[in-house]
């Protein structure tokens, strides 16, 4: 057993005070560091990587959250390859005057000035620097936007406009399908497809 004397007991408070004096600056630094961390936005993350708060309107079970595709709300009625032409389809759907211009040009026929002007205008506006084939592809894949009564004329224009139009219909007809054509025009379209040997 270690003998305890009066000198040993009297030295304990002195040692305790010395220890407190040594630890006191450490405690102060810890308090300061803790306060700094609590005040820092995002606990030290750079502002550029901290998402801003976004208010989300409360929704009940009767208002489920929408499910968005990676293509940003792709039109489910559109032919599958049409997702590559959303930059054309979306402005087209929002522009009744442009749709009407397409319909009038299709009715006038591929040899008309109206058709030539329409194809030239959309090529300049939406497909600048692209091959003409891309314009034809976009038109066949946007056929569902055109009023049903104009669609047979539009297909006829594509098929009689040259090799690019024929290639577009040949490649994408399976995605467009006869179901998009009104019953009254199906025999005409079927005859055109047979003539150009498409869909065999």
GROMACS .gro file of C-alpha atoms in nm:
model
  200
    1UNK     CA    1   0.000   0.000   0.000
    2UNK     CA    2   0.122   0.347  -0.086
    3UNK     CA    3   0.148   0.563   0.224
    4UNK     CA    4  -0.058   0.883   0.208
    5UNK     CA    5   0.079   1.183   0.388
    6UNK     CA    6  -0.046   1.535   0.440
    7UNK     CA    7   0.200   1.652   0.174
    8UNK     CA    8   0.056   1.408  -0.079
    9UNK     CA    9  -0.305   1.518  -0.010
   10UNK     CA   10  -0.215   1.885  -0.033
   11UNK     CA   11  -0.053   1.824  -0.374
   12UNK     CA   12  -0.375   1.683  -0.527
   13UNK     CA   13  -0.559   2.018  -0.569
   14UNK     CA   14  -0.243   2.166  -0.723
   15UNK     CA   15  -0.220   1.880  -0.977
   16UNK     CA   16  -0.592   1.914  -1.057
   17UNK     CA   17  -0.556   2.289  -1.114
   18UNK     CA   18  -0.257   2.225  -1.340
   19UNK     CA   19  -0.454   1.970  -1.542
   20UNK     CA   20  -0.751   2.210  -1.577
   21UNK     CA   21  -0.520   2.489  -1.687
   22UNK     CA   22  -0.367   2.259  -1.947
   23UNK     CA   23  -0.705   2.138  -2.082
   24UNK     CA   24  -0.880   2.477  -2.073
   25UNK     CA   25  -0.737   2.607  -2.405
   26UNK     CA   26  -0.822   2.274  -2.570
   27UNK     CA   27  -1.185   2.302  -2.452
   28UNK     CA   28  -1.209   2.659  -2.580
   29UNK     CA   29  -1.071   2.560  -2.920
   30UNK     CA   30  -1.315   2.268  -2.933
   31UNK     CA   31  -1.609   2.497  -2.853
   32UNK     CA   32  -1.498   2.742  -3.119
   33UNK     CA   33  -1.454   2.468  -3.379
   34UNK     CA   34  -1.796   2.321  -3.295
   35UNK     CA   35  -1.964   2.660  -3.336
   36UNK     CA   36  -1.791   2.712  -3.668
   37UNK     CA   37  -1.904   2.372  -3.799
   38UNK     CA   38  -2.263   2.439  -3.692
   39UNK     CA   39  -2.265   2.775  -3.869
   40UNK     CA   40  -2.109   2.644  -4.192
   41UNK     CA   41  -2.359   2.584  -4.472
   42UNK     CA   42  -2.394   2.215  -4.540
   43UNK     CA   43  -2.136   2.133  -4.265
   44UNK     CA   44  -1.839   2.221  -4.477
   45UNK     CA   45  -1.951   2.118  -4.826
   46UNK     CA   46  -1.880   2.363  -5.106
   47UNK     CA   47  -2.188   2.573  -5.196
   48UNK     CA   48  -2.168   2.446  -5.554
   49UNK     CA   49  -2.246   2.089  -5.444
   50UNK     CA   50  -2.524   2.173  -5.195
   51UNK     CA   51  -2.871   2.140  -5.349
   52UNK     CA   52  -3.101   2.434  -5.292
   53UNK     CA   53  -3.418   2.367  -5.101
   54UNK     CA   54  -3.716   2.317  -5.326
   55UNK     CA   55  -4.074   2.354  -5.207
   56UNK     CA   56  -4.278   2.047  -5.289
   57UNK     CA   57  -4.651   2.091  -5.283
   58UNK     CA   58  -4.812   1.838  -5.047
   59UNK     CA   59  -4.988   1.564  -5.239
   60UNK     CA   60  -5.233   1.309  -5.122
   61UNK     CA   61  -5.287   0.958  -5.246
   62UNK     CA   62  -5.520   1.099  -5.510
   63UNK     CA   63  -5.232   1.307  -5.654
   64UNK     CA   64  -4.939   1.069  -5.705
   65UNK     CA   65  -4.603   1.211  -5.796
   66UNK     CA   66  -4.543   1.212  -6.172
   67UNK     CA   67  -4.295   0.963  -6.314
   68UNK     CA   68  -4.059   1.133  -6.558
   69UNK     CA   69  -3.852   0.948  -6.809
   70UNK     CA   70  -3.489   1.027  -6.883
   71UNK     CA   71  -3.611   1.182  -7.207
   72UNK     CA   72  -3.819   1.439  -7.017
   73UNK     CA   73  -4.182   1.345  -7.061
   74UNK     CA   74  -4.164   1.163  -7.390
   75UNK     CA   75  -4.500   1.153  -7.568
   76UNK     CA   76  -4.623   0.794  -7.521
   77UNK     CA   77  -4.815   0.809  -7.851
   78UNK     CA   78  -4.504   0.897  -8.051
   79UNK     CA   79  -4.321   0.631  -8.257
   80UNK     CA   80  -4.028   0.497  -8.055
   81UNK     CA   81  -3.745   0.646  -8.266
   82UNK     CA   82  -3.919   0.986  -8.248
   83UNK     CA   83  -3.744   1.059  -7.918
   84UNK     CA   84  -3.441   1.165  -8.121
   85UNK     CA   85  -3.650   1.438  -8.287
   86UNK     CA   86  -3.813   1.598  -7.982
   87UNK     CA   87  -3.635   1.924  -8.065
   88UNK     CA   88  -3.857   1.933  -8.376
   89UNK     CA   89  -4.172   1.756  -8.254
   90UNK     CA   90  -4.231   1.970  -7.945
   91UNK     CA   91  -4.215   2.310  -8.123
   92UNK     CA   92  -4.419   2.161  -8.407
   93UNK     CA   93  -4.697   2.049  -8.171
   94UNK     CA   94  -4.702   2.397  -8.017
   95UNK     CA   95  -4.725   2.573  -8.355
   96UNK     CA   96  -5.066   2.527  -8.526
   97UNK     CA   97  -4.959   2.757  -8.812
   98UNK     CA   98  -4.661   2.532  -8.893
   99UNK     CA   99  -4.881   2.221  -8.877
  100UNK     CA  100  -5.127   2.387  -9.114
  101UNK     CA  101  -4.842   2.483  -9.347
  102UNK     CA  102  -4.729   2.119  -9.355
  103UNK     CA  103  -5.082   2.000  -9.427
  104UNK     CA  104  -5.134   2.250  -9.709
  105UNK     CA  105  -4.795   2.160  -9.860
  106UNK     CA  106  -4.873   1.788  -9.841
  107UNK     CA  107  -5.208   1.838 -10.013
  108UNK     CA  108  -5.038   2.043 -10.287
  109UNK     CA  109  -4.797   1.757 -10.356
  110UNK     CA  110  -4.422   1.704 -10.358
  111UNK     CA  111  -4.379   1.889 -10.689
  112UNK     CA  112  -4.543   2.207 -10.555
  113UNK     CA  113  -4.376   2.528 -10.443
  114UNK     CA  114  -4.561   2.497 -10.112
  115UNK     CA  115  -4.392   2.161 -10.037
  116UNK     CA  116  -4.051   2.286 -10.143
  117UNK     CA  117  -4.087   2.598  -9.929
  118UNK     CA  118  -4.207   2.401  -9.626
  119UNK     CA  119  -3.920   2.151  -9.640
  120UNK     CA  120  -3.671   2.432  -9.695
  121UNK     CA  121  -3.808   2.638  -9.404
  122UNK     CA  122  -3.802   2.359  -9.146
  123UNK     CA  123  -3.463   2.248  -9.272
  124UNK     CA  124  -3.324   2.595  -9.212
  125UNK     CA  125  -3.499   2.642  -8.879
  126UNK     CA  126  -3.454   2.302  -8.716
  127UNK     CA  127  -3.198   2.103  -8.916
  128UNK     CA  128  -2.939   2.358  -9.022
  129UNK     CA  129  -2.625   2.177  -9.132
  130UNK     CA  130  -2.799   1.838  -9.139
  131UNK     CA  131  -2.850   1.612  -9.437
  132UNK     CA  132  -3.188   1.625  -9.611
  133UNK     CA  133  -3.240   1.264  -9.504
  134UNK     CA  134  -3.272   1.380  -9.144
  135UNK     CA  135  -3.554   1.617  -9.238
  136UNK     CA  136  -3.742   1.335  -9.411
  137UNK     CA  137  -3.689   1.107  -9.111
  138UNK     CA  138  -3.831   1.373  -8.879
  139UNK     CA  139  -4.139   1.420  -9.096
  140UNK     CA  140  -4.237   1.052  -9.110
  141UNK     CA  141  -4.175   1.020  -8.735
  142UNK     CA  142  -4.393   1.326  -8.670
  143UNK     CA  143  -4.683   1.206  -8.884
  144UNK     CA  144  -4.898   1.154  -8.572
  145UNK     CA  145  -4.893   1.532  -8.509
  146UNK     CA  146  -5.051   1.605  -8.846
  147UNK     CA  147  -5.435   1.598  -8.859
  148UNK     CA  148  -5.546   1.245  -8.964
  149UNK     CA  149  -5.705   1.362  -9.288
  150UNK     CA  150  -5.369   1.505  -9.403
  151UNK     CA  151  -5.153   1.202  -9.329
  152UNK     CA  152  -5.204   1.008  -9.650
  153UNK     CA  153  -5.104   1.316  -9.851
  154UNK     CA  154  -4.794   1.359  -9.634
  155UNK     CA  155  -4.687   0.998  -9.695
  156UNK     CA  156  -4.746   1.040 -10.068
  157UNK     CA  157  -4.524   1.352 -10.065
  158UNK     CA  158  -4.244   1.170  -9.887
  159UNK     CA  159  -4.256   0.877 -10.127
  160UNK     CA  160  -4.266   1.094 -10.440
  161UNK     CA  161  -4.009   1.348 -10.319
  162UNK     CA  162  -3.700   1.139 -10.391
  163UNK     CA  163  -3.476   0.874 -10.244
  164UNK     CA  164  -3.454   1.039  -9.900
  165UNK     CA  165  -3.830   1.033  -9.852
  166UNK     CA  166  -3.855   0.672  -9.967
  167UNK     CA  167  -3.570   0.572  -9.734
  168UNK     CA  168  -3.741   0.746  -9.440
  169UNK     CA  169  -4.074   0.570  -9.493
  170UNK     CA  170  -3.903   0.237  -9.554
  171UNK     CA  171  -3.698   0.259  -9.234
  172UNK     CA  172  -3.965   0.390  -8.998
  173UNK     CA  173  -4.299   0.266  -9.135
  174UNK     CA  174  -4.310  -0.021  -8.884
  175UNK     CA  175  -4.306   0.237  -8.603
  176UNK     CA  176  -4.570   0.455  -8.768
  177UNK     CA  177  -4.811   0.184  -8.877
  178UNK     CA  178  -5.137   0.180  -9.070
  179UNK     CA  179  -5.336   0.238  -8.749
  180UNK     CA  180  -5.241   0.607  -8.767
  181UNK     CA  181  -5.409   0.638  -9.106
  182UNK     CA  182  -5.787   0.698  -9.125
  183UNK     CA  183  -5.983   0.400  -9.262
  184UNK     CA  184  -6.093   0.598  -9.565
  185UNK     CA  185  -5.729   0.650  -9.673
  186UNK     CA  186  -5.582   0.309  -9.590
  187UNK     CA  187  -5.635   0.157  -9.934
  188UNK     CA  188  -5.452   0.451 -10.093
  189UNK     CA  189  -5.160   0.426  -9.849
  190UNK     CA  190  -5.143   0.048  -9.891
  191UNK     CA  191  -5.119   0.093 -10.268
  192UNK     CA  192  -4.836   0.346 -10.225
  193UNK     CA  193  -4.645   0.113  -9.994
  194UNK     CA  194  -4.690  -0.172 -10.241
  195UNK     CA  195  -4.573   0.044 -10.529
  196UNK     CA  196  -4.253   0.139 -10.345
  197UNK     CA  197  -4.210  -0.212 -10.203
  198UNK     CA  198  -4.228  -0.104  -9.842
  199UNK     CA  199  -4.341  -0.330  -9.560
  200UNK     CA  200  -4.299  -0.660  -9.741
   0.00000   0.00000   0.00000
